[in-house]
Short mmCIF file of N, CA and C in Angstrom, two decimals:
data_model
loop_
_atom_site.label_atom_id
_atom_site.label_comp_id
_atom_site.label_asym_id
_atom_site.label_seq_id
_atom_site.Cartn_x
_atom_site.Cartn_y
_atom_site.Cartn_z
N MET A 12 0.83 -0.90 0.03
CA MET A 12 0.32 -0.03 -0.03
C MET A 12 1.17 0.93 -0.07
N PRO A 13 0.90 1.93 -1.55
CA PRO A 13 1.31 3.17 -1.53
C PRO A 13 1.77 4.54 -0.01
N SER A 14 2.98 5.20 0.66
CA SER A 14 2.11 6.20 1.57
C SER A 14 3.19 6.82 1.62
N PHE A 15 2.50 8.20 2.53
CA PHE A 15 3.38 9.44 1.94
C PHE A 15 3.18 10.43 3.32
N TRP A 16 4.07 11.25 3.25
CA TRP A 16 3.78 12.45 4.10
C TRP A 16 2.54 13.62 4.15
N THR A 17 1.36 13.49 4.61
CA THR A 17 0.87 15.50 4.39
C THR A 17 0.15 15.54 5.92
N VAL A 18 -0.16 16.98 5.90
CA VAL A 18 -1.20 17.21 6.56
C VAL A 18 -2.30 17.42 6.88
N LEU A 19 -2.65 17.86 7.53
CA LEU A 19 -4.46 18.35 8.25
C LEU A 19 -5.03 18.91 8.43
N VAL A 20 -5.75 20.01 7.43
CA VAL A 20 -6.19 20.88 7.42
C VAL A 20 -7.83 21.42 7.24
N SER A 21 -7.65 22.86 7.90
CA SER A 21 -9.13 22.93 7.90
C SER A 21 -9.61 23.30 5.93
N GLY A 22 -10.94 23.05 6.41
CA GLY A 22 -11.73 23.49 5.14
C GLY A 22 -11.33 24.96 5.71
N GLY A 23 -12.06 26.09 3.98
CA GLY A 23 -11.63 27.00 4.26
C GLY A 23 -12.96 27.66 3.66
N LYS A 24 -13.54 27.60 3.19
CA LYS A 24 -15.18 28.11 2.60
C LYS A 24 -16.70 26.89 3.90
N ARG A 25 -17.37 28.05 4.11
CA ARG A 25 -18.66 27.27 4.98
C ARG A 25 -19.44 26.04 3.59
N PRO A 26 -19.48 24.91 4.36
CA PRO A 26 -19.72 24.37 5.84
C PRO A 26 -18.51 24.21 6.29
N TYR A 27 -17.48 23.81 5.60
CA TYR A 27 -16.04 22.62 5.20
C TYR A 27 -15.06 23.93 6.57
N ASP A 28 -15.37 24.48 6.19
CA ASP A 28 -14.70 25.55 7.63
C ASP A 28 -14.10 25.09 8.93
N ALA A 29 -15.37 23.91 9.63
CA ALA A 29 -14.69 22.74 10.45
C ALA A 29 -15.49 21.35 10.33
N TRP A 30 -14.66 21.59 9.22
CA TRP A 30 -14.45 19.87 8.89
C TRP A 30 -12.38 20.15 8.38
N THR A 31 -12.32 18.37 9.44
CA THR A 31 -10.95 18.41 8.87
C THR A 31 -10.16 17.77 7.64
N PHE A 32 -9.75 17.62 6.78
CA PHE A 32 -9.52 17.15 5.56
C PHE A 32 -7.74 16.99 5.70
N LEU A 33 -7.77 15.59 4.76
CA LEU A 33 -5.57 15.19 4.64
C LEU A 33 -5.71 15.67 3.08
N VAL A 34 -4.73 16.70 2.92
CA VAL A 34 -4.24 16.36 1.58
C VAL A 34 -4.05 15.90 1.03
N VAL A 35 -4.12 15.68 0.31
CA VAL A 35 -3.63 14.00 -0.69
C VAL A 35 -2.71 14.98 -2.13
N PRO A 36 -0.70 14.36 -2.10
CA PRO A 36 -0.35 15.15 -3.73
C PRO A 36 -0.70 14.59 -5.25
N ASN A 37 -0.65 15.75 -5.85
CA ASN A 37 -0.56 14.98 -6.89
C ASN A 37 -0.40 13.88 -7.04
N HIS A 38 0.60 13.28 -7.24
CA HIS A 38 1.48 12.82 -8.11
C HIS A 38 0.72 10.96 -7.38
N VAL A 39 0.17 11.29 -5.33
CA VAL A 39 -0.31 10.11 -5.22
C VAL A 39 -1.94 9.98 -6.41
N VAL A 40 -2.64 11.23 -6.50
CA VAL A 40 -3.89 11.33 -7.50
C VAL A 40 -3.61 10.15 -7.76
N GLU A 41 -2.46 11.18 -8.52
CA GLU A 41 -2.32 10.45 -10.46
C GLU A 41 -2.23 8.47 -10.69
N LYS A 42 -1.10 8.19 -9.54
CA LYS A 42 -1.58 6.66 -8.98
C LYS A 42 -2.62 5.80 -9.01
N LEU A 43 -3.49 6.74 -8.11
CA LEU A 43 -4.86 5.98 -7.70
C LEU A 43 -5.90 6.38 -9.11
N GLY A 44 -4.91 7.11 -9.31
CA GLY A 44 -6.03 6.58 -11.56
C GLY A 44 -7.17 7.27 -12.12
N SER A 45 -7.67 7.79 -10.56
CA SER A 45 -9.70 9.55 -10.63
C SER A 45 -9.32 10.10 -9.79
N LYS A 46 -9.28 11.55 -10.06
CA LYS A 46 -9.35 12.41 -9.98
C LYS A 46 -10.59 13.11 -8.79
N ARG A 47 -11.66 11.37 -8.80
CA ARG A 47 -12.53 11.48 -7.22
C ARG A 47 -12.56 9.98 -6.71
N ALA A 48 -11.70 9.91 -5.92
CA ALA A 48 -10.96 8.25 -5.69
C ALA A 48 -11.91 8.15 -4.87
N GLN A 49 -12.56 6.55 -5.00
CA GLN A 49 -13.32 5.88 -3.40
C GLN A 49 -11.60 5.49 -2.59
N VAL A 50 -11.23 5.19 -1.70
CA VAL A 50 -9.82 4.90 -1.31
C VAL A 50 -9.81 4.66 0.83
N ARG A 51 -9.07 3.23 0.72
CA ARG A 51 -8.88 2.48 2.58
C ARG A 51 -7.72 2.54 2.56
N GLY A 52 -7.19 2.99 3.85
CA GLY A 52 -6.04 3.08 4.28
C GLY A 52 -5.83 3.08 5.51
N THR A 53 -4.55 3.54 6.47
CA THR A 53 -4.43 3.85 7.57
C THR A 53 -3.69 5.27 8.19
N ILE A 54 -4.08 5.25 8.30
CA ILE A 54 -3.31 6.84 9.02
C ILE A 54 -2.89 6.39 11.07
N ARG A 55 -1.78 6.30 11.06
CA ARG A 55 -1.31 5.96 12.25
C ARG A 55 -2.28 4.68 12.38
N GLY A 56 -1.59 4.08 11.97
CA GLY A 56 -2.25 2.59 11.91
C GLY A 56 -3.56 1.83 13.03
N VAL A 57 -4.94 3.02 12.37
CA VAL A 57 -5.63 3.03 12.29
C VAL A 57 -7.05 3.48 11.33
N HIS A 58 -7.24 1.96 10.70
CA HIS A 58 -7.81 2.17 9.18
C HIS A 58 -8.73 3.40 9.30
N PHE A 59 -9.35 3.81 7.91
CA PHE A 59 -9.97 4.00 7.61
C PHE A 59 -10.19 3.41 5.66
N THR A 60 -12.02 5.11 5.55
CA THR A 60 -12.49 4.48 4.19
C THR A 60 -12.83 5.79 4.03
N GLY A 61 -12.31 6.37 2.81
CA GLY A 61 -12.57 7.57 1.90
C GLY A 61 -13.09 8.32 0.32
N THR A 62 -12.65 8.72 0.38
CA THR A 62 -13.29 9.93 -0.89
C THR A 62 -12.29 10.70 -1.23
N VAL A 63 -11.06 11.07 -1.84
CA VAL A 63 -10.58 11.33 -2.12
C VAL A 63 -11.05 12.83 -3.35
N SER A 64 -11.34 14.01 -3.03
CA SER A 64 -11.62 14.25 -5.28
C SER A 64 -11.33 15.98 -4.63
N ARG A 65 -10.98 17.12 -5.23
CA ARG A 65 -10.42 18.43 -5.20
C ARG A 65 -12.01 19.55 -5.04
N GLY A 66 -11.33 19.44 -4.09
CA GLY A 66 -11.69 21.39 -2.67
C GLY A 66 -10.34 22.12 -2.92
N GLU A 67 -11.11 23.76 -3.06
CA GLU A 67 -10.21 24.48 -3.15
C GLU A 67 -8.40 24.83 -3.44
N GLY A 68 -8.98 23.81 -4.22
CA GLY A 68 -7.38 23.94 -5.34
C GLY A 68 -6.65 22.65 -5.26
N VAL A 69 -7.15 22.27 -4.09
CA VAL A 69 -6.02 20.95 -3.99
C VAL A 69 -7.14 19.65 -3.91
N TYR A 70 -6.82 18.18 -3.73
CA TYR A 70 -6.57 17.00 -3.54
C TYR A 70 -6.83 16.29 -1.96
N ARG A 71 -8.31 16.34 -0.94
CA ARG A 71 -8.68 16.02 -0.11
C ARG A 71 -9.34 14.99 0.37
N MET A 72 -9.16 14.30 1.66
CA MET A 72 -10.30 13.83 1.65
C MET A 72 -10.49 13.80 3.40
N PRO A 73 -12.05 14.23 3.52
CA PRO A 73 -11.87 14.30 4.86
C PRO A 73 -12.22 13.72 5.55
N VAL A 74 -11.34 13.80 7.04
CA VAL A 74 -11.22 12.78 8.33
C VAL A 74 -11.90 13.33 9.79
N PRO A 75 -13.47 12.49 9.89
CA PRO A 75 -13.46 12.07 10.29
C PRO A 75 -13.57 11.88 12.06
N ARG A 76 -13.98 13.06 12.75
CA ARG A 76 -13.71 13.01 14.25
C ARG A 76 -13.07 11.80 14.60
N ASP A 77 -14.74 11.07 14.87
CA ASP A 77 -14.14 9.77 15.78
C ASP A 77 -12.90 9.67 15.08
N LEU A 78 -12.54 9.52 13.27
CA LEU A 78 -11.37 9.27 12.69
C LEU A 78 -9.49 9.26 13.73
N GLN A 79 -9.70 11.06 13.49
CA GLN A 79 -9.26 11.95 14.44
C GLN A 79 -8.66 11.00 16.28
N MET A 80 -10.47 10.81 16.43
CA MET A 80 -9.91 10.54 17.45
C MET A 80 -9.68 9.37 18.30
N LYS A 81 -9.74 8.21 17.40
CA LYS A 81 -8.88 7.52 17.07
C LYS A 81 -7.64 7.22 16.88
N ALA A 82 -7.27 7.70 16.05
CA ALA A 82 -5.72 7.64 16.18
C ALA A 82 -5.09 9.19 16.39
N ARG A 83 -5.40 9.92 17.00
CA ARG A 83 -5.56 10.56 18.07
C ARG A 83 -4.19 11.82 17.15
N ILE A 84 -4.63 13.09 15.72
CA ILE A 84 -4.50 13.44 15.16
C ILE A 84 -5.61 15.00 14.73
N ALA A 85 -4.49 16.30 14.85
CA ALA A 85 -6.00 17.03 14.88
C ALA A 85 -5.07 17.99 13.24
N CYS A 86 -5.99 18.83 13.63
CA CYS A 86 -5.61 20.42 12.29
C CYS A 86 -4.51 20.83 12.86
N GLY A 87 -3.43 20.30 11.70
CA GLY A 87 -1.73 21.34 11.66
C GLY A 87 -1.40 19.59 11.89
N ASP A 88 -1.42 18.67 12.02
CA ASP A 88 -0.53 17.75 12.15
C ASP A 88 -0.25 17.20 10.90
N GLN A 89 1.26 16.37 10.68
CA GLN A 89 1.51 16.56 10.18
C GLN A 89 1.41 14.58 9.80
N VAL A 90 1.11 14.08 9.19
CA VAL A 90 1.00 12.35 9.02
C VAL A 90 1.00 11.58 8.04
N ARG A 91 1.60 9.88 8.06
CA ARG A 91 1.76 9.56 7.31
C ARG A 91 0.69 8.43 7.25
N VAL A 92 0.37 8.52 5.87
CA VAL A 92 -1.00 7.76 5.53
C VAL A 92 -0.30 6.97 4.41
N SER A 93 -1.01 5.75 4.78
CA SER A 93 -1.40 4.36 3.72
C SER A 93 -3.32 4.56 2.99
N MET A 94 -2.45 4.78 1.96
CA MET A 94 -4.00 4.63 0.31
C MET A 94 -3.72 3.84 0.03
N GLN A 95 -4.96 2.84 -1.14
CA GLN A 95 -4.66 2.55 -1.91
C GLN A 95 -6.61 2.57 -2.63
N LEU A 96 -7.01 1.93 -3.81
CA LEU A 96 -8.03 1.94 -3.67
C LEU A 96 -9.11 2.05 -3.23
N ASP A 97 -10.17 1.64 -2.68
CA ASP A 97 -10.88 0.75 -2.89
C ASP A 97 -12.37 -0.14 -3.88
N SER A 98 -11.77 -1.34 -4.49
CA SER A 98 -12.44 -1.31 -5.08
C SER A 98 -14.52 -1.99 -4.67
N GLU A 99 -14.39 -2.44 -2.96
CA GLU A 99 -15.48 -2.67 -3.19
C GLU A 99 -16.64 -1.26 -2.95
N PRO A 100 -17.88 -1.72 -3.28
CA PRO A 100 -18.63 -0.80 -3.11
C PRO A 100 -19.35 -0.47 -1.88
N ARG A 101 -20.49 0.89 -2.06
CA ARG A 101 -20.25 0.66 -0.53
C ARG A 101 -21.55 0.72 -0.68
N LEU A 102 -22.52 0.00 0.01
CA LEU A 102 -23.95 -0.44 -0.39
C LEU A 102 -24.08 1.55 1.04
N VAL A 103 -25.37 1.81 0.30
CA VAL A 103 -26.44 2.18 1.61
C VAL A 103 -26.86 1.86 1.55
N GLY A 104 -28.22 2.03 2.87
CA GLY A 104 -29.09 1.45 3.74
C GLY A 104 -30.33 2.96 3.32
N VAL A 105 -31.14 2.57 2.30
CA VAL A 105 -32.51 3.26 1.69
C VAL A 105 -32.94 3.05 2.18
N PRO A 106 -33.81 4.22 3.31
CA PRO A 106 -35.45 3.94 3.90
C PRO A 106 -36.81 3.52 3.02
N PRO A 107 -37.48 3.13 2.61
CA PRO A 107 -38.18 2.72 2.21
C PRO A 107 -38.58 4.00 1.52
N GLU A 108 -39.38 5.27 2.72
CA GLU A 108 -40.09 6.24 2.02
C GLU A 108 -39.13 7.08 1.06
N LEU A 109 -37.46 7.41 1.37
CA LEU A 109 -37.05 8.26 0.06
C LEU A 109 -36.39 6.55 -0.99
N GLN A 110 -36.46 5.24 -0.72
CA GLN A 110 -36.62 4.70 -2.53
C GLN A 110 -38.23 5.13 -3.19
N GLU A 111 -38.97 5.20 -2.51
CA GLU A 111 -40.43 5.59 -3.30
C GLU A 111 -40.17 7.17 -3.43
N LEU A 112 -39.27 7.55 -2.82
CA LEU A 112 -39.61 8.85 -3.79
C LEU A 112 -38.33 8.75 -4.89
N LEU A 113 -37.11 8.23 -4.70
CA LEU A 113 -36.25 8.66 -5.83
C LEU A 113 -36.98 7.57 -7.04
N ALA A 114 -37.49 6.13 -6.81
CA ALA A 114 -38.44 5.08 -8.03
C ALA A 114 -38.79 5.98 -8.75
N ALA A 115 -39.79 7.12 -8.34
CA ALA A 115 -40.88 8.69 -8.65
C ALA A 115 -39.47 9.11 -9.78
N ASP A 116 -38.37 8.97 -9.02
CA ASP A 116 -37.90 10.05 -9.91
C ASP A 116 -36.43 10.12 -10.43
N PRO A 117 -36.29 9.31 -11.60
CA PRO A 117 -35.39 9.26 -12.11
C PRO A 117 -34.31 9.75 -12.12
N THR A 118 -34.34 11.22 -12.99
CA THR A 118 -33.28 11.92 -12.41
C THR A 118 -32.81 12.81 -11.99
N LEU A 119 -33.88 12.02 -9.46
CA LEU A 119 -33.28 12.32 -8.89
C LEU A 119 -32.55 11.18 -8.71
N ALA A 120 -32.89 10.52 -8.64
CA ALA A 120 -31.94 8.55 -8.77
C ALA A 120 -30.17 8.67 -8.75
N LYS A 121 -30.16 9.44 -9.92
CA LYS A 121 -29.18 9.66 -10.92
C LYS A 121 -28.49 10.48 -10.29
N ARG A 122 -29.28 11.19 -9.59
CA ARG A 122 -28.58 11.76 -9.25
C ARG A 122 -27.85 11.76 -7.13
N PHE A 123 -28.60 11.33 -7.00
CA PHE A 123 -28.67 11.13 -5.72
C PHE A 123 -27.57 9.22 -5.36
N ALA A 124 -27.79 8.52 -6.60
CA ALA A 124 -26.12 7.45 -6.80
C ALA A 124 -25.33 8.06 -7.08
N ASP A 125 -25.05 9.25 -7.51
CA ASP A 125 -24.10 10.49 -8.02
C ASP A 125 -23.08 11.20 -6.70
N LEU A 126 -24.41 11.14 -5.54
CA LEU A 126 -23.76 11.85 -4.43
C LEU A 126 -22.13 11.17 -3.94
N PRO A 127 -21.09 11.84 -3.50
CA PRO A 127 -20.64 10.84 -2.20
C PRO A 127 -21.05 10.26 -1.65
N PRO A 128 -20.74 8.73 -1.33
CA PRO A 128 -21.20 7.97 0.29
C PRO A 128 -21.54 8.59 1.57
N ALA A 129 -20.66 9.98 1.18
CA ALA A 129 -20.76 9.88 2.61
C ALA A 129 -22.24 11.16 3.51
N HIS A 130 -23.11 11.90 2.23
CA HIS A 130 -24.10 12.65 0.87
C HIS A 130 -25.13 11.66 1.21
N ARG A 131 -25.04 9.63 0.86
CA ARG A 131 -26.01 9.33 0.53
C ARG A 131 -26.36 8.33 1.84
N ARG A 132 -25.60 8.54 2.51
CA ARG A 132 -25.30 7.85 4.11
C ARG A 132 -26.44 9.15 4.57
N ALA A 133 -26.02 10.29 4.35
CA ALA A 133 -26.71 11.20 5.29
C ALA A 133 -27.69 11.70 5.23
N TRP A 134 -28.02 11.52 3.79
CA TRP A 134 -30.02 11.87 3.52
C TRP A 134 -30.12 10.36 4.49
N ALA A 135 -29.53 9.72 3.69
CA ALA A 135 -30.56 7.69 4.02
C ALA A 135 -30.83 7.89 5.73
N ALA A 136 -29.73 8.37 6.40
CA ALA A 136 -30.10 8.69 8.22
C ALA A 136 -30.77 9.34 8.53
N HIS A 137 -31.24 11.26 7.98
CA HIS A 137 -32.42 11.62 8.55
C HIS A 137 -32.72 11.02 7.58
N VAL A 138 -33.68 11.13 6.72
CA VAL A 138 -35.47 9.94 6.67
C VAL A 138 -35.15 8.73 7.97
N ALA A 139 -34.35 7.52 8.08
CA ALA A 139 -34.66 7.13 8.83
C ALA A 139 -34.82 7.30 10.53
N GLU A 140 -33.87 8.24 10.27
CA GLU A 140 -34.06 8.56 11.81
C GLU A 140 -34.95 8.72 12.61
N ALA A 141 -35.76 9.13 12.31
CA ALA A 141 -37.37 9.86 12.03
C ALA A 141 -38.29 8.43 12.82
N LYS A 142 -38.90 8.88 14.00
CA LYS A 142 -39.44 8.54 14.63
C LYS A 142 -40.92 7.33 14.08
N ARG A 143 -41.95 8.88 14.27
CA ARG A 143 -43.26 8.92 12.87
C ARG A 143 -43.43 8.98 11.72
N PRO A 144 -43.98 7.45 10.79
CA PRO A 144 -44.40 7.88 9.55
C PRO A 144 -44.35 8.69 9.22
N ASP A 145 -45.52 9.92 9.37
CA ASP A 145 -45.47 11.46 8.10
C ASP A 145 -43.65 12.34 8.96
N THR A 146 -43.07 12.02 9.32
CA THR A 146 -42.32 12.57 10.50
C THR A 146 -41.11 12.67 9.05
N ARG A 147 -40.90 10.52 8.16
CA ARG A 147 -39.81 9.94 7.74
C ARG A 147 -40.57 10.29 6.64
N ALA A 148 -42.26 9.89 6.01
CA ALA A 148 -41.97 10.89 5.21
C ALA A 148 -41.76 12.68 4.20
N ARG A 149 -41.96 12.84 5.13
CA ARG A 149 -41.97 14.51 5.43
C ARG A 149 -40.59 14.60 4.67
N ARG A 150 -39.24 13.98 6.14
CA ARG A 150 -37.78 14.09 5.79
C ARG A 150 -37.29 13.46 4.55
N ALA A 151 -38.85 12.65 3.73
CA ALA A 151 -38.52 12.31 2.57
C ALA A 151 -38.71 13.08 0.77
N ALA A 152 -39.86 13.54 1.55
CA ALA A 152 -39.81 14.98 0.09
C ALA A 152 -38.44 16.23 0.45
N LYS A 153 -38.33 16.32 1.43
CA LYS A 153 -37.48 17.57 1.42
C LYS A 153 -36.01 17.22 1.58
N ALA A 154 -35.87 16.28 1.25
CA ALA A 154 -34.84 15.20 0.23
C ALA A 154 -34.52 15.56 -0.50
N ALA A 155 -35.47 15.47 -2.01
CA ALA A 155 -34.91 15.73 -3.20
C ALA A 155 -34.69 17.66 -3.60
N ASP A 156 -34.76 18.72 -2.39
CA ASP A 156 -33.48 19.45 -3.28
C ASP A 156 -32.82 19.30 -2.46
N GLY A 157 -32.22 19.31 -1.37
CA GLY A 157 -30.59 18.67 -1.05
C GLY A 157 -29.57 17.74 -1.15
N ILE A 158 -30.35 17.45 -2.56
CA ILE A 158 -29.79 15.71 -2.45
C ILE A 158 -29.50 16.48 -4.47
N ARG A 159 -30.66 17.57 -4.61
CA ARG A 159 -30.12 18.09 -6.10
C ARG A 159 -29.76 19.02 -5.78
N ASN A 160 -29.17 20.13 -4.33
CA ASN A 160 -28.16 21.00 -4.34
C ASN A 160 -27.01 20.67 -3.62
N LYS A 161 -26.85 18.62 -3.82
CA LYS A 161 -25.52 18.53 -3.40
C LYS A 161 -25.31 18.97 -1.88
N THR A 162 -26.11 18.97 -0.92
CA THR A 162 -26.06 20.05 0.79
C THR A 162 -26.36 18.74 0.83
N PHE A 163 -25.29 18.48 2.62
CA PHE A 163 -25.66 17.58 3.41
C PHE A 163 -27.76 18.57 4.40
N PRO A 164 -28.07 16.99 5.08
CA PRO A 164 -28.88 17.84 6.09
C PRO A 164 -28.80 19.13 6.98
N GLY A 165 -30.20 19.49 6.42
CA GLY A 165 -29.89 20.62 8.20
C GLY A 165 -28.63 22.19 7.28
N ALA A 166 -28.33 21.76 6.52
CA ALA A 166 -27.05 22.99 5.57
C ALA A 166 -28.08 24.16 5.21
#
């Protein structure tokens, strides 16, 4: 598994200014063979999966807070990362209310499928975590705009 040194940085624009990213050097992106790549690897011995994409002028991957805590890393740290392409499909459990919405609108279904896994998981969880059926249906209906605009729930 190829490895490299990089630095953890925060995003510069809302809503990403509260996120931590690891910068992926251009030569690593070239080896991955894709400008938007699903990857897996380790940081300080802690395993992760993620998506490398271009943002704010560099290739980067979000580093979730739980990964930061497990690896004992923070924004500003220089870390050694091992990373390779992840060819395993990333399945997202889509609740029935959201499935119905997507089945009724093929264009929306295509947009949902094209979202990064984190966005798909966020919308699925947002709908599924509601306790009442009417709340799940209402959230699914509101999800259409968020999916079209590529935003997270509540953003």
